[in-house]
Amino acid sequence: MTKPASKRNLELTVPTWVRRSIGKASEISTVQKIIKQRQIHTICEEGRCPNRGECYAQKTASFLLMGPVCTRACAFCQVDKGHAPMALDPDEPRKVAEAVQLLGLRYVVLTSVARDDLPDQGASWFVKTMEAIREDNPETQIEVLTADFWGGHSQEAGQRDRIATVVKAKPTCYNHNIETVRRLQGPVRRGAKYERSLQVLQIVKEIDASIPTKSGIMLGHGETEVEVIETMTDLRAVECDRLTIGQYLRPSLEHLPVQKYWTPEEFEHLGAIAREIGFTHVRSGPLVRSSYHAGTEGS
């Protein structure tokens, strides 16, 4: 049956440059087996990242802490939401450390769902997991990708303390994604705020200026080039060091539709601008994600 014109107009044809092989099945299945056996999670799998095979082959992976259910409902994200999050598994830090050792990972990214239900939003859980990894894998570098640790106006004063808890554990890099331009924060990032995300990155630098900070932007929600450059400029104003720029890909019909597929040439152009305005490490391309080639950026 032919779709009505109004429906067809909402669905853009996926261009060839965002279609990619997921990598060697053997490398992916090895990681999946180890993860499944320990009942832990990676954002690589939960988010169906198109680069996961490549990253696994390079001995990098991104673990999703504190269960697969998020307390927020961002309109772009594939992570599960809408029902009660899981109780914390007291053995999770040890299980993640075990997986890191078995897989021989040299660079690990620790991220999590938002856990607004926890008193410290999960900040101490990041630290416990970092300590467990370092005990068994002292040479492995650890990047963190955290939520904003906001917790609502009644807990606003504690945001800095939560961020400080993680910063004092000395991650290799502190990542917090701003995701989209200021104008589109509301429809794209429900429960998050543009200024609040800038504040996270600023607080990290105030506590320990030696730790590199990083953020990421998704293109395809209807932003303009001018708005993207404004966002990059705002990130540099809070001394953000590293930047990833990638194409938003709609996970399902329940998520926001793609408004535009930016071309590889446009990504290259934006990457060049990002370097010109002072970012020390820039990854810009259709399939770039927050942790893409993270282990090649240095400490």
mmCIF file of C-alpha atoms in Angstrom:
data_model
loop_
_atom_site.group_PDB
_atom_site.id
_atom_site.type_symbol
_atom_site.label_atom_id
_atom_site.label_comp_id
_atom_site.label_asym_id
_atom_site.label_seq_id
_atom_site.Cartn_x
_atom_site.Cartn_y
_atom_site.Cartn_z
ATOM 1 C CA MET A 1 0.000 0.000 0.000
ATOM 2 C CA THR A 2 1.325 3.475 -0.877
ATOM 3 C CA LYS A 3 1.859 5.704 2.105
ATOM 4 C CA PRO A 4 0.063 9.047 2.237
ATOM 5 C CA ALA A 5 2.196 11.961 1.057
ATOM 6 C CA SER A 6 2.217 13.456 4.552
ATOM 7 C CA LYS A 7 3.810 10.255 5.918
ATOM 8 C CA ARG A 8 6.352 9.966 3.097
ATOM 9 C CA ASN A 9 7.522 13.524 3.683
ATOM 10 C CA LEU A 10 8.386 12.730 7.292
ATOM 11 C CA GLU A 11 10.712 9.873 6.374
ATOM 12 C CA LEU A 12 14.037 10.807 4.817
ATOM 13 C CA THR A 13 15.938 8.252 2.793
ATOM 14 C CA VAL A 14 18.946 7.009 4.758
ATOM 15 C CA PRO A 15 22.055 7.940 2.735
ATOM 16 C CA THR A 16 24.826 5.460 2.007
ATOM 17 C CA TRP A 17 27.334 7.242 4.248
ATOM 18 C CA VAL A 18 25.475 6.288 7.431
ATOM 19 C CA ARG A 19 25.170 2.620 6.507
ATOM 20 C CA ARG A 20 27.971 0.575 7.900
ATOM 21 C CA SER A 21 28.955 -3.000 8.651
ATOM 22 C CA ILE A 22 28.898 -3.647 12.402
ATOM 23 C CA GLY A 23 32.280 -5.360 12.258
ATOM 24 C CA LYS A 24 33.541 -8.898 12.722
ATOM 25 C CA ALA A 25 30.901 -11.153 14.250
ATOM 26 C CA SER A 26 33.541 -13.008 16.271
ATOM 27 C CA GLU A 27 34.729 -9.858 18.033
ATOM 28 C CA ILE A 28 31.196 -8.764 18.846
ATOM 29 C CA SER A 29 30.074 -12.201 20.049
ATOM 30 C CA THR A 30 33.082 -12.515 22.372
ATOM 31 C CA VAL A 31 32.208 -9.269 24.115
ATOM 32 C CA GLN A 32 28.494 -10.077 24.193
ATOM 33 C CA LYS A 33 29.167 -13.461 25.810
ATOM 34 C CA ILE A 34 31.315 -11.996 28.586
ATOM 35 C CA ILE A 35 28.827 -9.184 29.214
ATOM 36 C CA LYS A 36 25.811 -11.500 29.262
ATOM 37 C CA GLN A 37 27.455 -14.020 31.597
ATOM 38 C CA ARG A 38 28.013 -11.275 34.186
ATOM 39 C CA GLN A 39 24.615 -9.610 33.684
ATOM 40 C CA ILE A 40 26.214 -6.238 33.103
ATOM 41 C CA HIS A 41 25.561 -3.772 30.293
ATOM 42 C CA THR A 42 27.386 -1.714 27.685
ATOM 43 C CA ILE A 43 26.031 1.357 25.942
ATOM 44 C CA CYS A 44 27.604 -0.161 22.820
ATOM 45 C CA GLU A 45 24.938 -2.877 22.882
ATOM 46 C CA GLU A 46 22.037 -1.041 24.573
ATOM 47 C CA GLY A 47 22.396 1.826 22.100
ATOM 48 C CA ARG A 48 23.205 -0.469 19.136
ATOM 49 C CA CYS A 49 26.247 1.646 18.302
ATOM 50 C CA PRO A 50 27.345 1.222 14.671
ATOM 51 C CA ASN A 51 31.016 1.365 15.708
ATOM 52 C CA ARG A 52 30.997 -1.321 18.369
ATOM 53 C CA GLY A 53 32.838 -3.936 16.316
ATOM 54 C CA GLU A 54 35.603 -1.464 15.479
ATOM 55 C CA CYS A 55 35.943 -0.327 19.095
ATOM 56 C CA TYR A 56 36.044 -3.890 20.445
ATOM 57 C CA ALA A 57 38.824 -4.690 17.978
ATOM 58 C CA GLN A 58 40.763 -1.673 19.285
ATOM 59 C CA LYS A 59 40.366 -2.899 22.879
ATOM 60 C CA THR A 60 37.934 -0.195 23.954
ATOM 61 C CA ALA A 61 34.374 -0.496 25.272
ATOM 62 C CA SER A 62 31.784 1.643 27.063
ATOM 63 C CA PHE A 63 30.068 0.127 30.100
ATOM 64 C CA LEU A 64 26.587 1.218 31.129
ATOM 65 C CA LEU A 65 26.427 1.301 34.917
ATOM 66 C CA MET A 66 23.475 1.037 37.308
ATOM 67 C CA GLY A 67 21.178 -0.982 35.076
ATOM 68 C CA PRO A 68 19.637 -0.422 31.634
ATOM 69 C CA VAL A 69 16.623 1.669 32.722
ATOM 70 C CA CYS A 70 16.880 5.474 32.732
ATOM 71 C CA THR A 71 14.848 7.776 34.989
ATOM 72 C CA ARG A 72 14.591 10.377 32.210
ATOM 73 C CA ALA A 73 12.929 10.207 28.806
ATOM 74 C CA CYS A 74 15.108 11.891 26.189
ATOM 75 C CA ALA A 75 13.387 11.716 22.818
ATOM 76 C CA PHE A 76 16.474 10.585 20.878
ATOM 77 C CA CYS A 77 17.816 7.819 23.108
ATOM 78 C CA GLN A 78 17.272 4.082 22.666
ATOM 79 C CA VAL A 79 18.047 3.201 26.297
ATOM 80 C CA ASP A 80 15.034 1.736 28.157
ATOM 81 C CA LYS A 81 12.847 4.118 30.160
ATOM 82 C CA GLY A 82 9.327 4.627 31.444
ATOM 83 C CA HIS A 83 9.357 2.175 34.349
ATOM 84 C CA ALA A 84 11.139 1.714 37.664
ATOM 85 C CA PRO A 85 14.935 1.408 37.435
ATOM 86 C CA MET A 86 16.705 -1.681 38.726
ATOM 87 C CA ALA A 87 18.153 -1.950 42.206
ATOM 88 C CA LEU A 88 21.920 -1.576 42.172
ATOM 89 C CA ASP A 89 23.841 -4.826 41.876
ATOM 90 C CA PRO A 90 26.475 -4.697 44.651
ATOM 91 C CA ASP A 91 28.752 -6.912 42.541
ATOM 92 C CA GLU A 92 28.586 -4.744 39.426
ATOM 93 C CA PRO A 93 31.916 -2.923 39.975
ATOM 94 C CA ARG A 94 33.699 -6.286 40.383
ATOM 95 C CA LYS A 95 31.933 -7.757 37.350
ATOM 96 C CA VAL A 96 32.914 -4.803 35.175
ATOM 97 C CA ALA A 97 36.519 -5.080 36.363
ATOM 98 C CA GLU A 98 36.473 -8.792 35.508
ATOM 99 C CA ALA A 99 35.152 -8.076 32.027
ATOM 100 C CA VAL A 100 37.826 -5.414 31.471
ATOM 101 C CA GLN A 101 40.516 -7.928 32.414
ATOM 102 C CA LEU A 102 39.101 -10.795 30.336
ATOM 103 C CA LEU A 103 38.749 -8.588 27.277
ATOM 104 C CA GLY A 104 42.168 -7.029 27.759
ATOM 105 C CA LEU A 105 40.739 -3.522 27.457
ATOM 106 C CA ARG A 106 43.277 -0.709 27.435
ATOM 107 C CA TYR A 107 40.744 2.106 27.516
ATOM 108 C CA VAL A 108 37.337 1.985 29.187
ATOM 109 C CA VAL A 109 34.473 4.450 29.136
ATOM 110 C CA LEU A 110 32.110 4.306 32.114
ATOM 111 C CA THR A 111 28.713 5.826 31.498
ATOM 112 C CA SER A 112 25.305 5.295 33.075
ATOM 113 C CA VAL A 113 21.632 5.848 32.767
ATOM 114 C CA ALA A 114 20.371 8.868 34.709
ATOM 115 C CA ARG A 115 19.558 7.728 38.243
ATOM 116 C CA ASP A 116 17.643 10.638 39.733
ATOM 117 C CA ASP A 117 16.189 8.161 42.237
ATOM 118 C CA LEU A 118 19.522 7.696 44.038
ATOM 119 C CA PRO A 119 20.659 10.107 46.796
ATOM 120 C CA ASP A 120 23.939 10.934 45.016
ATOM 121 C CA GLN A 121 22.613 10.260 41.478
ATOM 122 C CA GLY A 122 25.150 7.439 41.222
ATOM 123 C CA ALA A 123 28.328 9.496 41.604
ATOM 124 C CA SER A 124 29.844 7.156 44.190
ATOM 125 C CA TRP A 125 29.034 4.172 41.941
ATOM 126 C CA PHE A 126 31.305 5.571 39.256
ATOM 127 C CA VAL A 127 34.088 5.783 41.841
ATOM 128 C CA LYS A 128 33.526 2.239 43.138
ATOM 129 C CA THR A 129 33.710 0.898 39.609
ATOM 130 C CA MET A 130 36.839 2.902 38.817
ATOM 131 C CA GLU A 131 38.511 1.550 41.950
ATOM 132 C CA ALA A 132 37.580 -2.035 41.083
ATOM 133 C CA ILE A 133 38.934 -1.689 37.539
ATOM 134 C CA ARG A 134 42.196 -0.167 38.732
ATOM 135 C CA GLU A 135 42.727 -2.883 41.304
ATOM 136 C CA ASP A 136 42.798 -5.583 38.606
ATOM 137 C CA ASN A 137 43.841 -3.455 35.623
ATOM 138 C CA PRO A 138 46.177 -0.689 36.831
ATOM 139 C CA GLU A 139 47.273 0.290 33.313
ATOM 140 C CA THR A 140 43.758 0.693 31.906
ATOM 141 C CA GLN A 141 42.690 4.297 31.324
ATOM 142 C CA ILE A 142 39.173 5.232 32.403
ATOM 143 C CA GLU A 143 37.009 7.936 30.850
ATOM 144 C CA VAL A 144 33.691 8.838 32.472
ATOM 145 C CA LEU A 145 30.560 10.003 30.664
ATOM 146 C CA THR A 146 28.131 11.163 33.329
ATOM 147 C CA ALA A 147 24.665 12.618 33.572
ATOM 148 C CA ASP A 148 24.350 16.131 35.008
ATOM 149 C CA PHE A 149 23.921 14.934 38.639
ATOM 150 C CA TRP A 150 21.238 17.600 39.054
ATOM 151 C CA GLY A 151 18.574 15.904 41.142
ATOM 152 C CA GLY A 152 16.048 18.732 41.099
ATOM 153 C CA HIS A 153 15.992 22.136 42.749
ATOM 154 C CA SER A 154 15.853 20.671 46.246
ATOM 155 C CA GLN A 155 19.222 18.998 45.609
ATOM 156 C CA GLU A 156 20.851 21.681 43.464
ATOM 157 C CA ALA A 157 23.491 22.458 46.082
ATOM 158 C CA GLY A 158 24.669 18.864 45.943
ATOM 159 C CA GLN A 159 25.434 18.874 42.225
ATOM 160 C CA ARG A 160 28.936 20.234 42.717
ATOM 161 C CA ASP A 161 29.646 17.678 45.447
ATOM 162 C CA ARG A 162 28.523 14.818 43.196
ATOM 163 C CA ILE A 163 30.703 16.003 40.337
ATOM 164 C CA ALA A 164 33.615 16.479 42.763
ATOM 165 C CA THR A 165 33.224 12.891 43.956
ATOM 166 C CA VAL A 166 33.936 11.643 40.430
ATOM 167 C CA VAL A 167 36.592 14.234 39.597
ATOM 168 C CA LYS A 168 38.611 13.381 42.713
ATOM 169 C CA ALA A 169 38.861 9.784 41.466
ATOM 170 C CA LYS A 170 40.997 11.160 38.602
ATOM 171 C CA PRO A 171 39.383 9.879 35.407
ATOM 172 C CA THR A 172 41.463 10.116 32.246
ATOM 173 C CA CYS A 173 38.761 12.334 30.747
ATOM 174 C CA TYR A 174 35.438 13.712 32.006
ATOM 175 C CA ASN A 175 32.723 13.647 29.340
ATOM 176 C CA HIS A 176 29.259 15.165 29.553
ATOM 177 C CA ASN A 177 27.244 15.549 26.366
ATOM 178 C CA ILE A 178 25.334 18.714 25.556
ATOM 179 C CA GLU A 179 23.704 16.700 22.707
ATOM 180 C CA THR A 180 22.064 19.508 20.723
ATOM 181 C CA VAL A 181 21.865 23.275 20.279
ATOM 182 C CA ARG A 182 20.235 25.599 22.783
ATOM 183 C CA ARG A 183 16.966 26.031 20.831
ATOM 184 C CA LEU A 184 16.304 22.283 20.603
ATOM 185 C CA GLN A 185 17.129 21.220 24.147
ATOM 186 C CA GLY A 186 13.468 21.028 25.230
ATOM 187 C CA PRO A 187 12.119 18.603 22.621
ATOM 188 C CA VAL A 188 15.340 16.554 22.388
ATOM 189 C CA ARG A 189 16.596 16.355 25.990
ATOM 190 C CA ARG A 190 13.619 16.084 28.320
ATOM 191 C CA GLY A 191 14.804 16.658 31.863
ATOM 192 C CA ALA A 192 18.101 18.284 30.885
ATOM 193 C CA LYS A 193 19.103 21.904 30.330
ATOM 194 C CA TYR A 194 21.673 23.591 28.093
ATOM 195 C CA GLU A 195 23.143 25.856 30.775
ATOM 196 C CA ARG A 196 23.164 23.015 33.282
ATOM 197 C CA SER A 197 25.306 20.900 30.963
ATOM 198 C CA LEU A 198 27.742 23.756 30.419
ATOM 199 C CA GLN A 199 27.857 24.118 34.200
ATOM 200 C CA VAL A 200 28.880 20.458 34.636
ATOM 201 C CA LEU A 201 31.915 20.952 32.401
ATOM 202 C CA GLN A 202 32.779 24.241 34.083
ATOM 203 C CA ILE A 203 32.640 22.694 37.560
ATOM 204 C CA VAL A 204 34.998 19.900 36.509
ATOM 205 C CA LYS A 205 37.603 22.460 35.424
ATOM 206 C CA GLU A 206 37.124 24.501 38.601
ATOM 207 C CA ILE A 207 37.810 21.429 40.721
ATOM 208 C CA ASP A 208 40.715 20.035 38.686
ATOM 209 C CA ALA A 209 41.853 21.922 35.600
ATOM 210 C CA SER A 210 44.272 19.111 34.682
ATOM 211 C CA ILE A 211 41.472 16.702 33.727
ATOM 212 C CA PRO A 212 40.453 17.000 30.057
ATOM 213 C CA THR A 213 36.754 17.632 29.506
ATOM 214 C CA LYS A 214 34.724 16.478 26.546
ATOM 215 C CA SER A 215 31.252 16.897 25.090
ATOM 216 C CA GLY A 216 29.229 15.696 22.121
ATOM 217 C CA ILE A 217 26.708 17.119 19.666
ATOM 218 C CA MET A 218 24.207 15.174 17.526
ATOM 219 C CA LEU A 219 23.213 16.661 14.195
ATOM 220 C CA GLY A 220 19.929 16.014 12.445
ATOM 221 C CA HIS A 221 17.306 17.495 14.758
ATOM 222 C CA GLY A 222 16.780 20.657 12.718
ATOM 223 C CA GLU A 223 19.723 22.734 13.927
ATOM 224 C CA THR A 224 21.528 25.226 11.674
ATOM 225 C CA GLU A 225 25.272 25.523 11.114
ATOM 226 C CA VAL A 226 25.234 28.864 12.928
ATOM 227 C CA GLU A 227 23.620 27.217 15.964
ATOM 228 C CA VAL A 228 26.151 24.388 15.956
ATOM 229 C CA ILE A 229 29.028 26.877 15.887
ATOM 230 C CA GLU A 230 27.400 28.827 18.729
ATOM 231 C CA THR A 231 27.219 25.603 20.753
ATOM 232 C CA MET A 232 30.885 24.855 20.084
ATOM 233 C CA THR A 233 31.779 28.393 21.138
ATOM 234 C CA ASP A 234 29.786 28.013 24.359
ATOM 235 C CA LEU A 235 31.625 24.758 25.123
ATOM 236 C CA ARG A 236 34.996 26.396 24.587
ATOM 237 C CA ALA A 237 33.926 29.245 26.889
ATOM 238 C CA VAL A 238 33.828 26.727 29.766
ATOM 239 C CA GLU A 239 37.200 25.304 28.648
ATOM 240 C CA CYS A 240 35.850 22.089 27.140
ATOM 241 C CA ASP A 241 38.853 20.403 25.508
ATOM 242 C CA ARG A 242 37.434 17.643 23.316
ATOM 243 C CA LEU A 243 34.435 17.360 21.026
ATOM 244 C CA THR A 244 32.526 14.703 19.113
ATOM 245 C CA ILE A 245 30.019 15.542 16.370
ATOM 246 C CA GLY A 246 27.862 12.801 14.871
ATOM 247 C CA GLN A 247 24.651 12.158 12.983
ATOM 248 C CA TYR A 248 21.470 11.372 14.895
ATOM 249 C CA LEU A 249 19.943 8.098 13.696
ATOM 250 C CA ARG A 250 16.345 7.406 14.655
ATOM 251 C CA PRO A 251 16.234 4.238 16.795
ATOM 252 C CA SER A 252 12.524 3.566 16.219
ATOM 253 C CA LEU A 253 9.278 5.195 15.118
ATOM 254 C CA GLU A 254 8.682 6.166 18.750
ATOM 255 C CA HIS A 255 11.705 8.474 18.665
ATOM 256 C CA LEU A 256 12.167 11.860 17.019
ATOM 257 C CA PRO A 257 12.396 11.706 13.224
ATOM 258 C CA VAL A 258 15.597 12.783 11.490
ATOM 259 C CA GLN A 259 15.195 16.278 10.059
ATOM 260 C CA LYS A 260 18.402 16.227 8.006
ATOM 261 C CA TYR A 261 21.289 13.913 7.166
ATOM 262 C CA TRP A 262 24.411 16.063 7.204
ATOM 263 C CA THR A 263 26.989 15.114 4.574
ATOM 264 C CA PRO A 264 30.546 13.921 5.308
ATOM 265 C CA GLU A 265 31.805 17.181 3.802
ATOM 266 C CA GLU A 266 29.678 19.212 6.219
ATOM 267 C CA PHE A 267 31.040 17.183 9.132
ATOM 268 C CA GLU A 268 34.596 17.826 7.942
ATOM 269 C CA HIS A 269 33.834 21.538 7.707
ATOM 270 C CA LEU A 270 32.450 21.667 11.264
ATOM 271 C CA GLY A 271 35.397 19.635 12.544
ATOM 272 C CA ALA A 272 37.805 22.140 11.021
ATOM 273 C CA ILE A 273 35.955 25.016 12.693
ATOM 274 C CA ALA A 274 36.059 23.177 16.037
ATOM 275 C CA ARG A 275 39.837 22.851 15.789
ATOM 276 C CA GLU A 276 40.187 26.489 14.805
ATOM 277 C CA ILE A 277 38.338 27.672 17.909
ATOM 278 C CA GLY A 278 40.549 25.633 20.217
ATOM 279 C CA PHE A 279 39.333 22.057 20.772
ATOM 280 C CA THR A 280 42.391 19.843 21.195
ATOM 281 C CA HIS A 281 40.721 16.615 20.016
ATOM 282 C CA VAL A 282 37.857 16.571 17.511
ATOM 283 C CA ARG A 283 35.973 13.645 15.987
ATOM 284 C CA SER A 284 33.390 14.775 13.435
ATOM 285 C CA GLY A 285 31.598 12.402 11.075
ATOM 286 C CA PRO A 286 28.220 10.776 10.439
ATOM 287 C CA LEU A 287 28.934 7.672 12.535
ATOM 288 C CA VAL A 288 30.928 9.362 15.296
ATOM 289 C CA ARG A 289 29.588 8.722 18.794
ATOM 290 C CA SER A 290 30.626 9.966 22.246
ATOM 291 C CA SER A 291 33.268 7.316 22.798
ATOM 292 C CA TYR A 292 34.443 6.896 19.211
ATOM 293 C CA HIS A 293 38.251 6.423 19.148
ATOM 294 C CA ALA A 294 38.339 7.640 22.753
ATOM 295 C CA GLY A 295 41.368 5.531 23.504
ATOM 296 C CA THR A 296 43.451 7.278 20.840
ATOM 297 C CA GLU A 297 43.090 10.738 22.349
ATOM 298 C CA GLY A 298 45.738 10.360 25.031
ATOM 299 C CA SER A 299 45.517 11.360 28.659
#
